Amino acid sequence: MPKRRLLVTSALPYVNGHIHLGYILETVQTDIWVRFQKLRGNECLYVCADDTHGTATMIRAQQEGRSEAELIADMQAAHVADLKDFDISFDNFGSTNDPENERFCQSMWHSIREAGLVKEKNVEQLFDPVVGTFLADRFVRGTCPKCNSADQPGDNCSKCGSTYGPADLLDPKSTLSGATPEVRSAKHLFIELEQLHEFLETWSQSGKHLQPEIANYLQGHFLGEPLRDWDISRPAPYFGFEIPDYPGNYWYVWFDAPIGYMASTQQWCDRTGGNFDDWWKSSDTEIHHFIGKDITYFHTLFWPGMLKTAGYSLPTKVHIHGFLTVDGEKMSKSKGTFVNARTYLNHLDPSYLRYFYAAKLNDRVDDLDLALDEFIAKVNTDLVGKVVNLASRTAKFVEQIGLSKEYPEDGGLFVHAAQLGDEIAEAYESCDYSRAMRLVLGLADRANPFVEENKPWELRKDPGNAARLQDVCTIALNLFRQIAIYLAPVLPRLAQQTGELLNDPITSWDQAQTPLVGTPVAKFKHMLKRIEEKDVHAMIEESKPAEVASAPGESITESVDRWNDSADALAAEPLAPECTFDDFTKVDLRVARVVEAEAIPEAKKLLKLKLSLGGGEYRQVFAGIKAAYEPEKLVGRLVVMVANLAPRQMSFGLSEGMVIASGPGGPDVFVLSPDDGAVPGQRVH
């Protein structure tokens, strides 16, 4: 398969604020795709830059008594450090205030002028009489003129998606002073986007460059009528690049921001000897932009129009994601859920969030909810309990002797995982990371029962089992390595640790096709530990303003009942009569693993389960969960069973216990599983 050349970008973070978990969502989504492409052997360049211009930068620099350049340098250093510590692998990270960007802006502007797309108009603009400056869109908030939603920004409505000017807002207020702005007139330059209508409609509706819901959104909200002229200039005072042929006026930030992609590419070329035209003027290069849905308009109408006019390559695909919410709500500073990247890093491993985001991201424009309880449970169960567990339970037994010289018979486990490589790759390619994670974790669900059934910790007790022990560990570690390869775009640290453990760095997707044999195994080192709720709580507390911090020891789930659960289940099955502690202790509840599961054709409700309590202790149980579970999906799962229930002879065989489940019955039955870290045989107290 021929190798591809790919130029990839993330939207530019604004220099006036620190990186937060919402922006981390976008860069993680992009970085996963970039790392996947490089692992596949494709030539992939990932560039980004700080978005620096605008009134906000000017005002903040004035307030802090320093120059804009000093502010930009400090914030860029903070941004780069945060993103690096989240394992975001930029090839170049620049600034829209860099001289390369000014040169590209001037060149682009010349082409747009030559095409006859620019006209001048008087604009009634909002002016803050207290601060003494015209107000950029972001410094005005008011009521949307289209849907009447309150507290909307000055350029587009977050509720209905409409675009407008700040003067169009109802009851506008300056966010700089709180004053009611005055309307003043000034001359502005506009780009007549309607002249590009036919091109933009053809490009956006081709089915190749945008997700279907985005193409439909553009057609329904913008392309179905004449396109509005784009206000491209701002009068002084304004921080930005002055327009050469329009003194005293500056390019609007959304003109020079996407051009920053090109300037960042040029910086990389200057540093490495690359050719800029190979990336921006070559039909052999694919250009992929990753952005949030709030800036769809700029990247899917303005930007393609600018590129087309100036003779540059057009985006191959604009990948658009939804917003991040936390516990089902918009991120909130008062609730501590507006979390900065550095605050997260002060308490938690970035691998946790990279994996959780990947497990949630798909190829649609869906919002992603960071439900904190789910975050803790999913990371602990999937990464610690299923993935790392494979290595931690086996590597120590072969660190002195290494892997077997030939790959042992494993019942088809390795071949199955190798054959799944193309399907997992297809999911990554289409940005359906959620599907990719499900496929990879399915491999872990097949590998763990193999370890459980072969019990290397028991084999090691008998020197006569040394060869078998080495074979079992060779199989388990190769299955772990395959999983680490498939997770490498998401978890680069785990991939590096795996390479160090098995003395074979992970550098290619194709490594999952061939088992590793005869190599030494290093001493196992800690890879990932469980998330503790106290650490998540500490992160939330650090993110809150001091006056609303919770009392010491208060749980993140205690301060308010955000679930408001229905009383229906309790009413349908009321609480049983009180029992004594002695009564309760008579029931021996144990963690068990389902090692075999099969349907009983002649029974409508029952599945036959073989449960392992560890150490060769097994129980046969008939469970009335047939309508709710497919047998094969239960294999490998940990459950809770009543282990001392008197055996009961049934027509299908002897039932030696009971699996604990909730629900009214039929398809609404829910088998209970212990939290990650539990092992077969442990008693439930």
mmCIF file of C-alpha atoms in Angstrom, residues 223-396:
data_model
loop_
_atom_site.group_PDB
_atom_site.id
_atom_site.type_symbol
_atom_site.label_atom_id
_atom_site.label_comp_id
_atom_site.label_asym_id
_atom_site.label_seq_id
_atom_site.Cartn_x
_atom_site.Cartn_y
_atom_site.Cartn_z
ATOM 1 C CA LEU A 223 -25.792 28.021 1.683
ATOM 2 C CA GLY A 224 -29.531 28.105 1.147
ATOM 3 C CA GLU A 225 -29.400 31.884 0.848
ATOM 4 C CA PRO A 226 -26.819 34.492 -0.277
ATOM 5 C CA LEU A 227 -23.717 34.417 1.911
ATOM 6 C CA ARG A 228 -23.110 37.460 4.087
ATOM 7 C CA ASP A 229 -20.070 39.656 3.515
ATOM 8 C CA TRP A 230 -17.267 38.849 5.960
ATOM 9 C CA ASP A 231 -16.029 41.769 8.070
ATOM 10 C CA ILE A 232 -12.253 41.392 7.807
ATOM 11 C CA SER A 233 -10.840 44.525 9.458
ATOM 12 C CA ARG A 234 -10.803 46.236 12.852
ATOM 13 C CA PRO A 235 -9.921 49.897 13.538
ATOM 14 C CA ALA A 236 -7.273 50.984 16.022
ATOM 15 C CA PRO A 237 -6.727 50.467 18.899
ATOM 16 C CA TYR A 238 -6.294 46.756 18.132
ATOM 17 C CA PHE A 239 -3.471 44.245 18.567
ATOM 18 C CA GLY A 240 -2.688 42.485 15.311
ATOM 19 C CA PHE A 241 -1.107 42.961 11.896
ATOM 20 C CA GLU A 242 -1.813 46.319 10.275
ATOM 21 C CA ILE A 243 -3.326 46.018 6.793
ATOM 22 C CA PRO A 244 -0.679 47.372 4.373
ATOM 23 C CA ASP A 245 -3.103 49.148 2.042
ATOM 24 C CA TYR A 246 -5.508 50.338 4.772
ATOM 25 C CA PRO A 247 -3.443 52.198 7.422
ATOM 26 C CA GLY A 248 -4.845 52.438 10.940
ATOM 27 C CA ASN A 249 -6.783 49.188 10.483
ATOM 28 C CA TYR A 250 -5.881 45.601 11.323
ATOM 29 C CA TRP A 251 -6.830 42.186 10.049
ATOM 30 C CA TYR A 252 -9.531 40.593 12.144
ATOM 31 C CA VAL A 253 -8.205 37.711 14.220
ATOM 32 C CA TRP A 254 -10.150 35.107 12.205
ATOM 33 C CA PHE A 255 -8.337 36.199 9.062
ATOM 34 C CA ASP A 256 -4.816 35.555 10.360
ATOM 35 C CA ALA A 257 -5.583 32.640 12.743
ATOM 36 C CA PRO A 258 -5.951 29.812 10.165
ATOM 37 C CA ILE A 259 -3.082 31.247 8.163
ATOM 38 C CA GLY A 260 -1.097 30.334 11.269
ATOM 39 C CA TYR A 261 -1.262 26.707 10.081
ATOM 40 C CA MET A 262 0.756 27.730 7.036
ATOM 41 C CA ALA A 263 3.240 29.814 9.005
ATOM 42 C CA SER A 264 3.831 26.932 11.419
ATOM 43 C CA THR A 265 4.459 24.637 8.441
ATOM 44 C CA GLN A 266 6.967 27.126 7.048
ATOM 45 C CA GLN A 267 8.812 27.204 10.375
ATOM 46 C CA TRP A 268 9.080 23.419 10.315
ATOM 47 C CA CYS A 269 10.348 23.521 6.722
ATOM 48 C CA ASP A 270 12.955 26.163 7.618
ATOM 49 C CA ARG A 271 14.163 24.030 10.518
ATOM 50 C CA THR A 272 14.258 20.690 8.689
ATOM 51 C CA GLY A 273 14.968 21.631 5.075
ATOM 52 C CA GLY A 274 11.436 20.772 3.931
ATOM 53 C CA ASN A 275 9.642 22.288 0.939
ATOM 54 C CA PHE A 276 6.555 24.346 1.853
ATOM 55 C CA ASP A 277 4.882 23.770 -1.511
ATOM 56 C CA ASP A 278 5.039 20.008 -0.962
ATOM 57 C CA TRP A 279 2.570 20.516 1.906
ATOM 58 C CA TRP A 280 0.287 23.331 0.727
ATOM 59 C CA LYS A 281 0.447 23.209 -3.063
ATOM 60 C CA SER A 282 0.663 19.507 -3.875
ATOM 61 C CA SER A 283 -2.091 17.133 -4.937
ATOM 62 C CA ASP A 284 -0.072 14.364 -3.269
ATOM 63 C CA THR A 285 -0.659 15.846 0.209
ATOM 64 C CA GLU A 286 -3.809 15.412 2.263
ATOM 65 C CA ILE A 287 -4.711 18.302 4.611
ATOM 66 C CA HIS A 288 -6.720 17.381 7.704
ATOM 67 C CA HIS A 289 -8.060 19.963 10.174
ATOM 68 C CA PHE A 290 -9.409 18.927 13.592
ATOM 69 C CA ILE A 291 -11.690 21.519 15.224
ATOM 70 C CA GLY A 292 -14.606 21.959 17.614
ATOM 71 C CA LYS A 293 -18.083 22.550 16.295
ATOM 72 C CA ASP A 294 -18.145 26.143 17.596
ATOM 73 C CA ILE A 295 -15.756 27.264 14.828
ATOM 74 C CA THR A 296 -17.339 25.285 11.989
ATOM 75 C CA TYR A 297 -18.324 28.400 10.021
ATOM 76 C CA PHE A 298 -14.788 29.771 9.827
ATOM 77 C CA HIS A 299 -13.115 26.509 8.796
ATOM 78 C CA THR A 300 -15.722 25.295 6.313
ATOM 79 C CA LEU A 301 -16.641 28.527 4.489
ATOM 80 C CA PHE A 302 -14.125 31.343 5.068
ATOM 81 C CA TRP A 303 -10.971 29.223 5.104
ATOM 82 C CA PRO A 304 -11.650 27.122 1.963
ATOM 83 C CA GLY A 305 -12.624 30.333 0.194
ATOM 84 C CA MET A 306 -9.343 32.002 1.148
ATOM 85 C CA LEU A 307 -7.290 28.982 0.091
ATOM 86 C CA LYS A 308 -9.100 28.653 -3.230
ATOM 87 C CA THR A 309 -8.621 32.330 -4.049
ATOM 88 C CA ALA A 310 -4.900 32.281 -3.218
ATOM 89 C CA GLY A 311 -4.157 29.051 -5.111
ATOM 90 C CA TYR A 312 -3.393 26.743 -2.179
ATOM 91 C CA SER A 313 -4.546 23.168 -1.634
ATOM 92 C CA LEU A 314 -7.964 22.732 -0.065
ATOM 93 C CA PRO A 315 -8.673 20.723 3.096
ATOM 94 C CA THR A 316 -9.087 17.030 2.379
ATOM 95 C CA LYS A 317 -11.194 16.633 5.515
ATOM 96 C CA VAL A 318 -12.324 18.853 8.364
ATOM 97 C CA HIS A 319 -12.910 16.591 11.380
ATOM 98 C CA ILE A 320 -15.347 18.258 13.777
ATOM 99 C CA HIS A 321 -16.056 17.179 17.350
ATOM 100 C CA GLY A 322 -18.653 18.241 19.903
ATOM 101 C CA PHE A 323 -18.310 20.051 23.210
ATOM 102 C CA LEU A 324 -16.973 18.621 26.451
ATOM 103 C CA THR A 325 -19.332 18.489 29.416
ATOM 104 C CA VAL A 326 -18.510 17.317 32.925
ATOM 105 C CA ASP A 327 -21.052 15.208 34.789
ATOM 106 C CA GLY A 328 -23.638 16.127 32.159
ATOM 107 C CA GLU A 329 -23.247 19.888 32.512
ATOM 108 C CA LYS A 330 -21.307 22.704 30.896
ATOM 109 C CA MET A 331 -17.878 23.130 32.486
ATOM 110 C CA SER A 332 -18.213 25.414 35.507
ATOM 111 C CA LYS A 333 -15.560 27.294 37.471
ATOM 112 C CA SER A 334 -17.785 27.567 40.532
ATOM 113 C CA LYS A 335 -18.333 23.790 40.584
ATOM 114 C CA GLY A 336 -14.672 23.074 39.899
ATOM 115 C CA THR A 337 -15.417 21.309 36.619
ATOM 116 C CA PHE A 338 -13.656 23.920 34.460
ATOM 117 C CA VAL A 339 -10.343 22.132 34.869
ATOM 118 C CA ASN A 340 -7.092 23.445 33.450
ATOM 119 C CA ALA A 341 -4.651 20.964 31.976
ATOM 120 C CA ARG A 342 -1.995 21.731 34.571
ATOM 121 C CA THR A 343 -4.453 21.248 37.422
ATOM 122 C CA TYR A 344 -5.324 17.818 36.052
ATOM 123 C CA LEU A 345 -1.632 16.949 35.704
ATOM 124 C CA ASN A 346 -1.024 17.951 39.313
ATOM 125 C CA HIS A 347 -3.183 15.014 40.402
ATOM 126 C CA LEU A 348 -3.645 12.435 37.634
ATOM 127 C CA ASP A 349 -1.799 10.556 34.907
ATOM 128 C CA PRO A 350 -2.540 11.969 31.410
ATOM 129 C CA SER A 351 -2.891 8.399 30.094
ATOM 130 C CA TYR A 352 -6.161 8.098 32.016
ATOM 131 C CA LEU A 353 -7.811 10.992 30.199
ATOM 132 C CA ARG A 354 -6.345 10.076 26.816
ATOM 133 C CA TYR A 355 -7.918 6.633 27.137
ATOM 134 C CA PHE A 356 -11.266 7.883 28.443
ATOM 135 C CA TYR A 357 -11.552 10.419 25.619
ATOM 136 C CA ALA A 358 -10.655 7.737 23.070
ATOM 137 C CA ALA A 359 -13.274 5.385 24.506
ATOM 138 C CA LYS A 360 -15.900 8.104 23.976
ATOM 139 C CA LEU A 361 -14.884 9.728 20.683
ATOM 140 C CA ASN A 362 -16.513 8.647 17.433
ATOM 141 C CA ASP A 363 -16.766 9.984 13.894
ATOM 142 C CA ARG A 364 -19.852 12.087 14.646
ATOM 143 C CA VAL A 365 -20.240 15.578 16.124
ATOM 144 C CA ASP A 366 -21.545 14.295 19.449
ATOM 145 C CA ASP A 367 -20.795 16.089 22.704
ATOM 146 C CA LEU A 368 -18.590 14.096 25.074
ATOM 147 C CA ASP A 369 -19.396 13.865 28.776
ATOM 148 C CA LEU A 370 -16.616 13.433 31.302
ATOM 149 C CA ALA A 371 -18.699 11.728 33.998
ATOM 150 C CA LEU A 372 -16.241 11.535 36.872
ATOM 151 C CA ASP A 373 -17.534 8.302 38.402
ATOM 152 C CA GLU A 374 -17.523 6.629 34.986
ATOM 153 C CA PHE A 375 -14.033 7.988 34.316
ATOM 154 C CA ILE A 376 -12.685 6.369 37.481
ATOM 155 C CA ALA A 377 -14.450 3.047 36.920
ATOM 156 C CA LYS A 378 -13.609 2.729 33.231
ATOM 157 C CA VAL A 379 -9.915 3.446 33.584
ATOM 158 C CA ASN A 380 -9.551 1.143 36.570
ATOM 159 C CA THR A 381 -11.480 -1.679 34.942
ATOM 160 C CA ASP A 382 -10.103 -1.475 31.415
ATOM 161 C CA LEU A 383 -6.529 -0.295 31.726
ATOM 162 C CA VAL A 384 -5.492 -1.584 35.127
ATOM 163 C CA GLY A 385 -7.727 -4.617 35.487
ATOM 164 C CA LYS A 386 -7.677 -5.951 31.939
ATOM 165 C CA VAL A 387 -4.648 -4.614 30.058
ATOM 166 C CA VAL A 388 -1.760 -4.014 32.460
ATOM 167 C CA ASN A 389 -2.929 -6.993 34.524
ATOM 168 C CA LEU A 390 -1.763 -9.313 31.724
ATOM 169 C CA ALA A 391 1.838 -8.186 32.095
ATOM 170 C CA SER A 392 1.911 -7.681 35.842
ATOM 171 C CA ARG A 393 0.739 -11.267 36.485
ATOM 172 C CA THR A 394 3.205 -12.970 34.130
ATOM 173 C CA ALA A 395 6.370 -10.964 33.367
ATOM 174 C CA LYS A 396 8.009 -11.634 36.736
#
